Tab-separated table of C-alpha atoms in Angstrom:
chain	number	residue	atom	x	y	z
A	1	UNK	CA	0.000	0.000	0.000
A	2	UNK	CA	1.369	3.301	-1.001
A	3	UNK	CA	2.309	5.365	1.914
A	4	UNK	CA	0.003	8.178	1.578
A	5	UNK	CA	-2.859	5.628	1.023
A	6	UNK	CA	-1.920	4.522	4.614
A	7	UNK	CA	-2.132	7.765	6.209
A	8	UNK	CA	-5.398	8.214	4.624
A	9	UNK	CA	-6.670	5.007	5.538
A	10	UNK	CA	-5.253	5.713	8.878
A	11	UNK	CA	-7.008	9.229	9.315
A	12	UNK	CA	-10.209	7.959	8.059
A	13	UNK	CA	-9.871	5.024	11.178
A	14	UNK	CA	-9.171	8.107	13.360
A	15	UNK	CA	-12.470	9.667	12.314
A	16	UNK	CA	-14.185	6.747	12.826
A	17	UNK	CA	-12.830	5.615	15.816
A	18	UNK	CA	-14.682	8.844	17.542
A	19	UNK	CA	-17.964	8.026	16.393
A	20	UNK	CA	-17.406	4.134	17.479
A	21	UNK	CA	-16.293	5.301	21.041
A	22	UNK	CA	-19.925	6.735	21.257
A	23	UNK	CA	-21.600	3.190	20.638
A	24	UNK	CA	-22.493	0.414	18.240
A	25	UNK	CA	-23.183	2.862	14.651
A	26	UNK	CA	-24.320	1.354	11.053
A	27	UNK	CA	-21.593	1.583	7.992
A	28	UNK	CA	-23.587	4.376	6.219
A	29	UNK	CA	-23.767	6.742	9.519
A	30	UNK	CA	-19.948	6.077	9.575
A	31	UNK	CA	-19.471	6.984	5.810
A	32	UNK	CA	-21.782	10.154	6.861
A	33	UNK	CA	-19.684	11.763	9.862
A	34	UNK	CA	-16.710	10.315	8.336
A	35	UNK	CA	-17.528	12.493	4.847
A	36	UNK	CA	-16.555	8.941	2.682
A	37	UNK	CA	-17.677	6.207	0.645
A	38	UNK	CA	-19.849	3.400	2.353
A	39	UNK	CA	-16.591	1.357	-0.108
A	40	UNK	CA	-13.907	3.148	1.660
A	41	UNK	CA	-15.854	2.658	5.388
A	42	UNK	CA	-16.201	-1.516	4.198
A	43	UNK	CA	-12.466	-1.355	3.540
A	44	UNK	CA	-11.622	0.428	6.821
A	45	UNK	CA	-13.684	-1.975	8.779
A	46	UNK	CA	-12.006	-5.354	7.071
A	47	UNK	CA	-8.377	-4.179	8.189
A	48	UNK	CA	-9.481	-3.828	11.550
A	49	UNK	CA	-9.715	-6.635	13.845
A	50	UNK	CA	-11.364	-4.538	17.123
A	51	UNK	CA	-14.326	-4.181	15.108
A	52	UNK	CA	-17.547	-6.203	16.533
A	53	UNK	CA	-20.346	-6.788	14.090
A	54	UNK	CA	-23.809	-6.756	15.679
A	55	UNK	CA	-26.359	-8.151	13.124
A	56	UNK	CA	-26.067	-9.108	9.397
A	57	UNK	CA	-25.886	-7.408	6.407
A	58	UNK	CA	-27.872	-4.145	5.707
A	59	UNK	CA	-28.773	-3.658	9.500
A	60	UNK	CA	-25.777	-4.661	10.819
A	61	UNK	CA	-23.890	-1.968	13.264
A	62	UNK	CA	-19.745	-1.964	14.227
A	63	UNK	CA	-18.816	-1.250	17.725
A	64	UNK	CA	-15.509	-0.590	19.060
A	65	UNK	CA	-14.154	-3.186	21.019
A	66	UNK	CA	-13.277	-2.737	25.066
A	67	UNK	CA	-10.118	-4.543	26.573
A	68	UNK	CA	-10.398	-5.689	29.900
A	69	UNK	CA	-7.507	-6.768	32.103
A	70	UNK	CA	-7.997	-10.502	32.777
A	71	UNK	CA	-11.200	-10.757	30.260
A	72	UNK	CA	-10.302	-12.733	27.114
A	73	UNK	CA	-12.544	-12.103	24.539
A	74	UNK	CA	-15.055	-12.948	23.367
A	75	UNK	CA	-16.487	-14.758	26.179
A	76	UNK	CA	-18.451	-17.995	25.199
A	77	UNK	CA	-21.425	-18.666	27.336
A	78	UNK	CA	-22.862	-22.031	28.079
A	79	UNK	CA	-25.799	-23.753	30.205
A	80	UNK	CA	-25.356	-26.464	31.629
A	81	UNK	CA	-28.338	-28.746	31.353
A	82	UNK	CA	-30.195	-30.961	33.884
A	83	UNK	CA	-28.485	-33.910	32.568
A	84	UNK	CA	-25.417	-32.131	33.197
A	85	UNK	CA	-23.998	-31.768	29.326
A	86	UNK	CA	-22.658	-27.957	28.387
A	87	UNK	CA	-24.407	-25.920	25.327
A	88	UNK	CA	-22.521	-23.127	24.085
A	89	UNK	CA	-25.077	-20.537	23.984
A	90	UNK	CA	-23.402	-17.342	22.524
A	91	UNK	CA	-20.333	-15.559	22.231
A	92	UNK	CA	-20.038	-11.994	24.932
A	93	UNK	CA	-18.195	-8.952	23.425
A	94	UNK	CA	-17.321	-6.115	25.673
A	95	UNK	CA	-18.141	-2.903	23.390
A	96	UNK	CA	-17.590	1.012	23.966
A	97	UNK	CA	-18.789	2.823	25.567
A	98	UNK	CA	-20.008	0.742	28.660
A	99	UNK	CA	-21.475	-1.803	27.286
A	100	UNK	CA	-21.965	-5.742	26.444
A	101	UNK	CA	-22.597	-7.367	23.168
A	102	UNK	CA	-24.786	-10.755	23.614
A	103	UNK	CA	-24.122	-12.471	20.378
A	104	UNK	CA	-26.204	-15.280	20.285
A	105	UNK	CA	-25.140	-18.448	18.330
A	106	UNK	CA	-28.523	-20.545	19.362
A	107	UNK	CA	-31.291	-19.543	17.507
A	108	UNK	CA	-33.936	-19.863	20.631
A	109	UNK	CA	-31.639	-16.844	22.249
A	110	UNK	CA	-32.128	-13.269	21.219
A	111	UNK	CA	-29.039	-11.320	20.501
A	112	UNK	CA	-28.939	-7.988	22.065
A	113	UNK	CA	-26.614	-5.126	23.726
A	114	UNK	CA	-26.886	-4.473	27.269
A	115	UNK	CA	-25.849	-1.419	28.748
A	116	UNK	CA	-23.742	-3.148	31.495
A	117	UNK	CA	-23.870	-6.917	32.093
A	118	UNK	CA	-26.523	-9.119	30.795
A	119	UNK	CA	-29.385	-9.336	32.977
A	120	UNK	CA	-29.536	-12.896	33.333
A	121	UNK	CA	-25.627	-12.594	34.461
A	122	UNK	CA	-26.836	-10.298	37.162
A	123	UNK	CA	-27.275	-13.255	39.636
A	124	UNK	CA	-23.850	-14.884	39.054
A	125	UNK	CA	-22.093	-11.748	40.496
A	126	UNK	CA	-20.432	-12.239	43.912
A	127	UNK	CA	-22.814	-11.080	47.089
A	128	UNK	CA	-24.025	-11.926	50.458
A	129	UNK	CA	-21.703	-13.846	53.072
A	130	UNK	CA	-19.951	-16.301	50.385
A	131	UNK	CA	-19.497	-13.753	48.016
A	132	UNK	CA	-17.433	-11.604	50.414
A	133	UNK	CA	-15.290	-14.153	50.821
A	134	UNK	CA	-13.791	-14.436	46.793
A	135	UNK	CA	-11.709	-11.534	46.770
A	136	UNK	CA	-9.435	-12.947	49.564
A	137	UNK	CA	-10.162	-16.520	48.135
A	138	UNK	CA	-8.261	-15.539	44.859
A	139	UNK	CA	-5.850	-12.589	45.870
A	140	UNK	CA	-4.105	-13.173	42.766
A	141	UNK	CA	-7.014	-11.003	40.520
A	142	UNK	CA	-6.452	-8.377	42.524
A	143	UNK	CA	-10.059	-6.993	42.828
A	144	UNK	CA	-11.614	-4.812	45.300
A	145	UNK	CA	-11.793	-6.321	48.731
A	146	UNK	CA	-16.021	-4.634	48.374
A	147	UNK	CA	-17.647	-7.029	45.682
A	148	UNK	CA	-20.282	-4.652	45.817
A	149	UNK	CA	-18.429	-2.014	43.757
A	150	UNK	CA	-16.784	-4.493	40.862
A	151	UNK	CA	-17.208	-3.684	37.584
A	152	UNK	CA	-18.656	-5.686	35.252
A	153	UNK	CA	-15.243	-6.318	33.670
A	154	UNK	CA	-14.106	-7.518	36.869
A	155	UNK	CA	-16.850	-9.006	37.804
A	156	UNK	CA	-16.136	-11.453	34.145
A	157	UNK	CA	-12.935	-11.837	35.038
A	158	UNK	CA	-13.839	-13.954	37.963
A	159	UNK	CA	-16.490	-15.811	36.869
A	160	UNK	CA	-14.539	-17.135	33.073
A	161	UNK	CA	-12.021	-18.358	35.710
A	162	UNK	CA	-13.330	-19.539	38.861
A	163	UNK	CA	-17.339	-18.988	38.447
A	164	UNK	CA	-18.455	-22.682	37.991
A	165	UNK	CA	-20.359	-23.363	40.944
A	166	UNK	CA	-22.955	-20.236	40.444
A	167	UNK	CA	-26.644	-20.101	40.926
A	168	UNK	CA	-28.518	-21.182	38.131
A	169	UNK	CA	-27.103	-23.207	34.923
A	170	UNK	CA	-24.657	-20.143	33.057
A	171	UNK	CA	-21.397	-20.399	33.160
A	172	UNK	CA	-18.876	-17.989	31.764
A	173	UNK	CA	-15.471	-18.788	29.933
A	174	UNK	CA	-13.631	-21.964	29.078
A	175	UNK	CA	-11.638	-21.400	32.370
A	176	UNK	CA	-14.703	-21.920	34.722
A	177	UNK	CA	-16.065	-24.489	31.944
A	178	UNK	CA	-13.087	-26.516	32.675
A	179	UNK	CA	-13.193	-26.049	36.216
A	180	UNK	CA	-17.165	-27.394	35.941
A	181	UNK	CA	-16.230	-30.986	33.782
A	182	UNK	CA	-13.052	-31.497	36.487
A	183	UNK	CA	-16.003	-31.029	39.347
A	184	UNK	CA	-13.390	-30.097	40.946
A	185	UNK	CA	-12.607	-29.686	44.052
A	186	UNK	CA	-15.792	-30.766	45.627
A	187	UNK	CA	-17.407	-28.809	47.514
A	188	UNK	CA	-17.480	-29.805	50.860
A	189	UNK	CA	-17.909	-33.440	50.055
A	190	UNK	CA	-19.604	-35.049	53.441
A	191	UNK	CA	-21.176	-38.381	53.947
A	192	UNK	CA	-24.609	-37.830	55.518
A	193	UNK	CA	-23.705	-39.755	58.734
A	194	UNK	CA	-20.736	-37.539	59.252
A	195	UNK	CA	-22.781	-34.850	58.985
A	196	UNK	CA	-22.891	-33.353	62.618
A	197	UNK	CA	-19.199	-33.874	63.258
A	198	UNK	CA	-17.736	-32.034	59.965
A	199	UNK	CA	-20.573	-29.528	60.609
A	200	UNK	CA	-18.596	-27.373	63.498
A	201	UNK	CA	-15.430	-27.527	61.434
A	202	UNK	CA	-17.104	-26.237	58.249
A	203	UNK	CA	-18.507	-23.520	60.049
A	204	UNK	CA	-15.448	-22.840	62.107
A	205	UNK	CA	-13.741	-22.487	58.914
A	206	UNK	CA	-15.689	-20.036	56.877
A	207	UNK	CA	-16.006	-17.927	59.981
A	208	UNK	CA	-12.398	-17.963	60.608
A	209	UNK	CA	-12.170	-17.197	56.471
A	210	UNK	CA	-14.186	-13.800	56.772
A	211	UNK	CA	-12.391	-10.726	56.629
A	212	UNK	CA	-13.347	-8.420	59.321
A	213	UNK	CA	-16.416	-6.287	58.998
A	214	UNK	CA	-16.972	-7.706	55.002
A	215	UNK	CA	-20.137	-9.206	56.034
A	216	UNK	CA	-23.282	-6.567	56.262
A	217	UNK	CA	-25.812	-6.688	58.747
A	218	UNK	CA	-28.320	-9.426	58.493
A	219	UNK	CA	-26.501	-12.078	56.362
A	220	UNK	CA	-26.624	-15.496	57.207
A	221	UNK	CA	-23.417	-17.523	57.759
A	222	UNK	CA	-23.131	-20.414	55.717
A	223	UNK	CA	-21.388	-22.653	53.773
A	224	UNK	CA	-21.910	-25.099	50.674
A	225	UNK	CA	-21.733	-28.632	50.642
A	226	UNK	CA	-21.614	-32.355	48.116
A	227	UNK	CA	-23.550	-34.765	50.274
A	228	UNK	CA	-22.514	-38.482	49.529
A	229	UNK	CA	-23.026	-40.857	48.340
A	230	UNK	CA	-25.983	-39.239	45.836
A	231	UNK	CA	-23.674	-36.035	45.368
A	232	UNK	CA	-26.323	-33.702	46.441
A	233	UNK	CA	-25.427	-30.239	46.232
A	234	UNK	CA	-26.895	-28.414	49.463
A	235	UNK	CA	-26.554	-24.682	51.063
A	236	UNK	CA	-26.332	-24.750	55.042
A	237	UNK	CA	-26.906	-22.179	57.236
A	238	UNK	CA	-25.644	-22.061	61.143
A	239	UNK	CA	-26.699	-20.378	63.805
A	240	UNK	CA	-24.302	-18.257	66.549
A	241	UNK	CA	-23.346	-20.943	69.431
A	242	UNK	CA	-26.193	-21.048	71.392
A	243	UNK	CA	-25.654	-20.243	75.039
A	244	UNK	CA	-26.785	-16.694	74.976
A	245	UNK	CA	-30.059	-15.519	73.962
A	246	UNK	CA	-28.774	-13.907	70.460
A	247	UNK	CA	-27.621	-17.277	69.444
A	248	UNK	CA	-30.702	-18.538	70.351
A	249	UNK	CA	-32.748	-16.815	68.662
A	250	UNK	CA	-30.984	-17.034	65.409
A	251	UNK	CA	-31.324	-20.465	65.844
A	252	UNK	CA	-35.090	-20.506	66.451
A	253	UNK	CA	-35.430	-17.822	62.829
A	254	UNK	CA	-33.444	-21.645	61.367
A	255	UNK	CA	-35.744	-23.482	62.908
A	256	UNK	CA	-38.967	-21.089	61.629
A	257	UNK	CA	-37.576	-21.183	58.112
A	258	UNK	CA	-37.715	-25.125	57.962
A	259	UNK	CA	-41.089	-24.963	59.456
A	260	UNK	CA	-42.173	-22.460	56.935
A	261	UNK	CA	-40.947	-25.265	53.994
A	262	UNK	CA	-42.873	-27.606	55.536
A	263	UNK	CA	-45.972	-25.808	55.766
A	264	UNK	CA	-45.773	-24.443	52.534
A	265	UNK	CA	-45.305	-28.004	50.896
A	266	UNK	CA	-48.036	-29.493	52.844
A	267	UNK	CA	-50.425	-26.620	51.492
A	268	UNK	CA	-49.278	-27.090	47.704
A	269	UNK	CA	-46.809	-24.943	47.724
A	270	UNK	CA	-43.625	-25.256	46.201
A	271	UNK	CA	-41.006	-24.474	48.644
A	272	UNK	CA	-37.061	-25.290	49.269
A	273	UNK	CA	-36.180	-29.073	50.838
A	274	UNK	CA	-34.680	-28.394	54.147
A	275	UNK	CA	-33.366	-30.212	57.523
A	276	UNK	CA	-32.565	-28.953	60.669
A	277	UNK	CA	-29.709	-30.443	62.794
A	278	UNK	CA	-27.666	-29.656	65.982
A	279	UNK	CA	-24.197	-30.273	67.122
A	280	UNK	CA	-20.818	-28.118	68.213
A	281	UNK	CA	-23.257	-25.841	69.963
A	282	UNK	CA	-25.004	-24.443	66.975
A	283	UNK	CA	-28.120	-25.096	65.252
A	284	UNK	CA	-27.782	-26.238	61.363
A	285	UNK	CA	-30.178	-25.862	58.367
A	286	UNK	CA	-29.289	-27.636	55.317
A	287	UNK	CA	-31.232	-26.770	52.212
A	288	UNK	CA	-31.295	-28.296	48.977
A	289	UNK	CA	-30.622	-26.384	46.348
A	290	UNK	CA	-32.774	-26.388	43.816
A	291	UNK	CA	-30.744	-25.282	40.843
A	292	UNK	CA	-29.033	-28.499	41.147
A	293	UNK	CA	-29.869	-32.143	39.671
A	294	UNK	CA	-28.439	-35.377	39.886
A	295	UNK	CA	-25.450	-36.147	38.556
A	296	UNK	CA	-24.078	-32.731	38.411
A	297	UNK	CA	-27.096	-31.282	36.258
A	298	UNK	CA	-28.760	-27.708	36.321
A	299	UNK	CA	-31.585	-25.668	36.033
A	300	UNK	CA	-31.422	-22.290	34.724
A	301	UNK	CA	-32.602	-19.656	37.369
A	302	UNK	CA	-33.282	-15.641	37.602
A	303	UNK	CA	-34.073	-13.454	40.426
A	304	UNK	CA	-37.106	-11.019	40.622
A	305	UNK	CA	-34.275	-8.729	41.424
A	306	UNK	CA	-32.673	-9.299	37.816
A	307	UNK	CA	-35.632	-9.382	35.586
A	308	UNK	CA	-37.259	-5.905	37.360
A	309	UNK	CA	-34.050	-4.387	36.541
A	310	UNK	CA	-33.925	-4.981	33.069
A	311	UNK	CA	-37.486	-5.077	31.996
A	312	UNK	CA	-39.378	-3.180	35.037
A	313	UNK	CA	-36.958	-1.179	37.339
A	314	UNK	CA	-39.386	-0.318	40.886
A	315	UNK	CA	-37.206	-2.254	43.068
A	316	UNK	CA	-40.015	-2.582	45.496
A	317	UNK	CA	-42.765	-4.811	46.428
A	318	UNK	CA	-42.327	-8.776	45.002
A	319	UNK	CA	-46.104	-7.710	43.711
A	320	UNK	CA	-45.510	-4.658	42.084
A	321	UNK	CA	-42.834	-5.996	39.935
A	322	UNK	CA	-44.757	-9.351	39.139
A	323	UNK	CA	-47.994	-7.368	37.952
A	324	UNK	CA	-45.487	-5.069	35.876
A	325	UNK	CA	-43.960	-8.581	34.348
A	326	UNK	CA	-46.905	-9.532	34.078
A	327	UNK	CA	-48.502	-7.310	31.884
A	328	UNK	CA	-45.761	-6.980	29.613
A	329	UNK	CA	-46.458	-11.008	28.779
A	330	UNK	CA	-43.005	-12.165	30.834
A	331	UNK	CA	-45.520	-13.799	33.630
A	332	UNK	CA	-48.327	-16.052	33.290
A	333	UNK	CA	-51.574	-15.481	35.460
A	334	UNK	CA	-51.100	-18.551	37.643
A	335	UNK	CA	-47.013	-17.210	38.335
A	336	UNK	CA	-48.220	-13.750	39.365
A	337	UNK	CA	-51.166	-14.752	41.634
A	338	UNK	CA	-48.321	-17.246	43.745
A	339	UNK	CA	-45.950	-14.260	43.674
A	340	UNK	CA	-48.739	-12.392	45.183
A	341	UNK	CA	-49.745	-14.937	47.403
A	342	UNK	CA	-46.174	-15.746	48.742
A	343	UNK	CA	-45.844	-12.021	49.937
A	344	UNK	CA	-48.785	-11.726	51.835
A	345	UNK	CA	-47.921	-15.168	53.537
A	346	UNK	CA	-44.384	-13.570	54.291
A	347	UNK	CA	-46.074	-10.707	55.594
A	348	UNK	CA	-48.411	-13.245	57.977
A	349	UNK	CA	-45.257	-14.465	59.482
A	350	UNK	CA	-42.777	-11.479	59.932
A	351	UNK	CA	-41.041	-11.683	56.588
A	352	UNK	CA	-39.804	-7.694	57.071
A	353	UNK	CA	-36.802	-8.992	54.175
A	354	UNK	CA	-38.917	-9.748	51.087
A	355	UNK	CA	-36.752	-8.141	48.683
A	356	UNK	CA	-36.656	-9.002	44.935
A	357	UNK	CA	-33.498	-11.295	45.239
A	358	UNK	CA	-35.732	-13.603	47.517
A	359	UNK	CA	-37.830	-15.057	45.177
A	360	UNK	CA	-36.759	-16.768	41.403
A	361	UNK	CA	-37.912	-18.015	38.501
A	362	UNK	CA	-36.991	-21.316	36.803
A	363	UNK	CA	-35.587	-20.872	33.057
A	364	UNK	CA	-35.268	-22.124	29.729
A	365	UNK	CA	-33.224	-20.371	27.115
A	366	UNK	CA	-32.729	-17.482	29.053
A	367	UNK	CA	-36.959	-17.365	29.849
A	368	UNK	CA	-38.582	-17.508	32.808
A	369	UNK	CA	-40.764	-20.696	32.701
A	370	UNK	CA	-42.631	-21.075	36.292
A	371	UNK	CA	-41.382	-20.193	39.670
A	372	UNK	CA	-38.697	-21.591	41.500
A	373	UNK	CA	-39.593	-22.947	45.371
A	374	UNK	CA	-40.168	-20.481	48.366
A	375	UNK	CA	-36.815	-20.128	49.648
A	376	UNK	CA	-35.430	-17.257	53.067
A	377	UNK	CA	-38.721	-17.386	54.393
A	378	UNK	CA	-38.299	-16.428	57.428
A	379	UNK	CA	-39.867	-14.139	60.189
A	380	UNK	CA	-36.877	-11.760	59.934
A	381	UNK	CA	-38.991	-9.151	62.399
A	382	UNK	CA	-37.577	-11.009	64.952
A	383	UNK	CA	-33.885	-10.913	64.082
A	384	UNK	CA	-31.514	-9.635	67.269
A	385	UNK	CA	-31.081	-5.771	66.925
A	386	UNK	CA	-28.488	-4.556	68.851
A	387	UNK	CA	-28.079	-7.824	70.915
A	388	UNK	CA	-32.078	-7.501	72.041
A	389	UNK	CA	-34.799	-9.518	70.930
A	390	UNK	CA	-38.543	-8.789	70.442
A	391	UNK	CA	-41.078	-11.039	72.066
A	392	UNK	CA	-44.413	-9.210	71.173
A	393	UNK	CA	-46.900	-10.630	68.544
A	394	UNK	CA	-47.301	-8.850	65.536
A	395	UNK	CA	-49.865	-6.937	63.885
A	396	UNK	CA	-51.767	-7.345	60.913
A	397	UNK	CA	-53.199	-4.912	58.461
A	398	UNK	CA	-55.874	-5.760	55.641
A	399	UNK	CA	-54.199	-5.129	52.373
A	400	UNK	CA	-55.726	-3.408	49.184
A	401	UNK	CA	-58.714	-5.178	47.447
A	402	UNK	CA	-57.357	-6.656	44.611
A	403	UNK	CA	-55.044	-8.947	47.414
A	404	UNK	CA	-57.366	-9.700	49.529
A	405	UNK	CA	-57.993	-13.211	48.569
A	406	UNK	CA	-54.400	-14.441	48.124
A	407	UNK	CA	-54.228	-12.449	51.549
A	408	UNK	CA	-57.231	-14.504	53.284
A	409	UNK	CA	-55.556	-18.163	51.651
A	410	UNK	CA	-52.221	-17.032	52.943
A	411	UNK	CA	-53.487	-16.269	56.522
A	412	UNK	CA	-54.840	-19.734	56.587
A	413	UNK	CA	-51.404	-21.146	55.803
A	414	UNK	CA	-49.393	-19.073	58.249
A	415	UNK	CA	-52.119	-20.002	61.176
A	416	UNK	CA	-50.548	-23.797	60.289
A	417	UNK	CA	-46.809	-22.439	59.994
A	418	UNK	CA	-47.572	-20.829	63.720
A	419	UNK	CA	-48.927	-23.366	65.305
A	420	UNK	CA	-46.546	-26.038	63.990
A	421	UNK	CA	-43.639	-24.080	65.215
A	422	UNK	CA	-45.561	-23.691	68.508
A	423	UNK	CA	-44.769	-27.323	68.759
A	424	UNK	CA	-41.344	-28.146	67.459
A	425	UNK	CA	-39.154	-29.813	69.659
A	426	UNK	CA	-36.143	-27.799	68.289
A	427	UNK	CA	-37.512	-23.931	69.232
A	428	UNK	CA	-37.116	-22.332	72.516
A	429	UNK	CA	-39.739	-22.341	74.912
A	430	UNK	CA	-39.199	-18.462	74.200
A	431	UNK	CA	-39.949	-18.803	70.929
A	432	UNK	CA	-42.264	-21.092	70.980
A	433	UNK	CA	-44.313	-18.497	72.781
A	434	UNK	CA	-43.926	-16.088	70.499
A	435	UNK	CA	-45.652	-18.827	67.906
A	436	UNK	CA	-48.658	-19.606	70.495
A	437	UNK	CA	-49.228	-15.793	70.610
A	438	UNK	CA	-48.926	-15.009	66.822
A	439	UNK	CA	-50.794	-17.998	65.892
A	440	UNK	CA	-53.596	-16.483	68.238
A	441	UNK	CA	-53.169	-13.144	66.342
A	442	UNK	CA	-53.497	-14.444	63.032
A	443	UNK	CA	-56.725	-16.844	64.165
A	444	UNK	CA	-58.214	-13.078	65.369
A	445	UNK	CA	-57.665	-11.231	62.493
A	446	UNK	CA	-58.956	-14.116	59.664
A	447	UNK	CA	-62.204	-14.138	62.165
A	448	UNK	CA	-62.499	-10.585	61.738
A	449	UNK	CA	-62.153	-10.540	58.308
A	450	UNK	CA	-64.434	-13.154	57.188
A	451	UNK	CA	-67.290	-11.660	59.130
């Protein structure tokens, strides 16, 4: 190429470049602003290789590609099916200015650009009590001890290298892919006889793994474990030793939260697998996940917290966003009434914690398909504040009309969930009080209402 040519060619990339830096643009509003030939812009773009494509011939757009320290693109994403096989879904471009090309390689998934990370990534980003623990897990990516304030570059730099035992079925890279067909190392691998002596130590350890002051107010210790011989992937929360009356009573709010699953289940309603056990002093709930099959298979799984973001954006009630989902055709009828009906039974039993990342949705291709089980039900309006904990029974107010129903059926439930904790053999006689009282409250109001 003659010299001159170059500099031309490279002036008319400069000019180009500024417009790309702005966002994904079409050849012919690049020819415009760069006063050229659609020709010369086709030329431009088949020299350079940080060019993204997003579509296909006349309505395709370029975007500038973003390097990311640690991100090696593009990222191929896969789900992992329930029998366990990976299925490359699509290929993830990081594009100027802030944002993330989706380019989708099975036909079933939309392509799209997100203005940060995809929505159905949202979930798979570090949080809560584990999640605080990764940055000093893997010191050598040299992220922000704060999860909460990664970027979404460093956020995919974790997960394509050590993300393979995230909620739901996605995984990210050929790094964490790897990591997933290894299954290795087990988590926690514990044979269910074993189970209250390796307990203590497992808890022991992650406690003595948490950095000081990383874990915010309210989170729930716990820790994840394989339980043999079926490999059953399980979640299991512990209580504070219990020989004061803190401990205690975050041991009875364990011991509420596997009542609630039973009680729900008994009434029809889907909720988490869960078993409560004691030893080293502390009280133990092991949950089953539910994002988990046999055999090392998944189920695909989204928050209410990640679909109101990208398609709603209240961040309040669970009902709010459901009727919003709802009526833009991402909900069915029968989904949104149990949504609604699952609040006002939270609200029956002291759930003051309903927040959208509390309840999910089950997923297919990226779509929500039903709901996932009731899981952190718990009666979180009696959690220790400042080492003192409330005894009184709570009040109940009669909600707006169009809830009313779900609101009477739910009150009829959480009578059972009161009374049953009333009797377990596991709650303090404290607490068990505070069950005989509430169940009285609840038995009060429905009279009053169905007058």
């Amino acid at each position: 190429m003659p010299r001159n040519a170059k500099l031309d060619r490279d002036l008319i990339w400069a000019q180009m470049r500024q417009s790309l830096l702005r966002g994904p643009t079409s050849a012919a509003v690049l020819a415009r602003t760069s006063r050229i030939s659609q020709s010369s812009v086709s030329r431009v773009i088949a020299e350079r290789g940080e060019l993204v494509r997003i579509g296909r011939r006349r309505n395709a757009r370029y975007a500038l590609r973003r390097h990311a320290v640690d991100v090696t693109q593009p990222l191929p994403i896969y789900a992992i099916g329930e029998d366990g096989t990976a299925r490359q879904l699509a290929l993830l471009h990081l594009i100027y200015p802030q944002a993330c090309y989706f380019e989708a390689l099975d036909t079933d998934v939309p392509a799209a650009v997100f203005g940060d990370l995809p929505y159905f990534l949202h979930d798979l980003r570090p949080s809560g009590f584990l999640g605080r623990l990764v940055p000093e897990q893997h010191p050598e990516l040299r992220l922000p001890p704060d999860v909460r304030h990664w970027s979404a570059e460093q956020t995919l730099g974790y997960l394509s290298k050590y993300g393979w035992d995230v909620p739901g079925n996605i995984i990210v890279g050929d790094g964490a892919l790897t990591l997933y067909n290894r299954r290795s190392p087990a988590t926690h691998a514990v044979e269910l006889g074993k189970r209250r002596r390796r307990y203590p130590t497992f808890a022991d350890d992650v406690l003595g793994a948490t950095p000081p002051g990383s874990s915010a107010g309210g989170e729930q210790p716990k820790f994840l474990v394989t339980l043999l011989p079926e490999r059953t992937a399980a979640l299991v929360k512990f209580s504070p030793v219990t020989d004061n009356v803190v401990g205690r009573r975050y041991a009875d709010l364990l011991v509420a939260e596997h009542v609630a699953h039973e009680t729900l289940r008994h009434a029809g309603h889907a909720a988490a697998r869960s078993e409560v056990l004691e030893a080293g002093g502390r009280l133990f709930l092991e949950v089953l996940r539910f994002d988990r099959t046999a055999h090392g298979g998944r189920r695909g799984l989204l928050s209410l917290e990640a679909l109101d973001a990208e398609f709603v954006g209240k961040g309040t009630t669970w009902s709010e966003i459901a009727r919003a989902l709802w009526e833009q055709g991402h909900l069915d009828e029968g989904a949104l009434y149990e949504i609604e009906w699952r609040e006002q039974f939270g609200r029956w039993i002291g759930n003051t914690d309903m927040h959208p990342g509390n309840l999910s949705l089950f997923t297919e291709r990226l779509r929500p398909v039903g709901l996932a089980p009731v899981y952190d039900m718990v009666p979180m309006h009696y959690v220790p504040r400042q080492g003192n904990v409330l005894t009184q029974p709570l009040s109940f107010t009669r909600p707006l009309p169009p809830l009313v129903e779900a609101w009477l059926d739910a009150g009829r439930v959480a009578l059972e969930f009161w009374n049953a904790l009333a009797r377990h053999p596991r709650g303090s006689d404290v607490f068990r009080s505070v069950a005989r009282e509430n169940a009285v409250a609840v038995a009060k109001t429905l009279e009053s209402a169905t007058r």
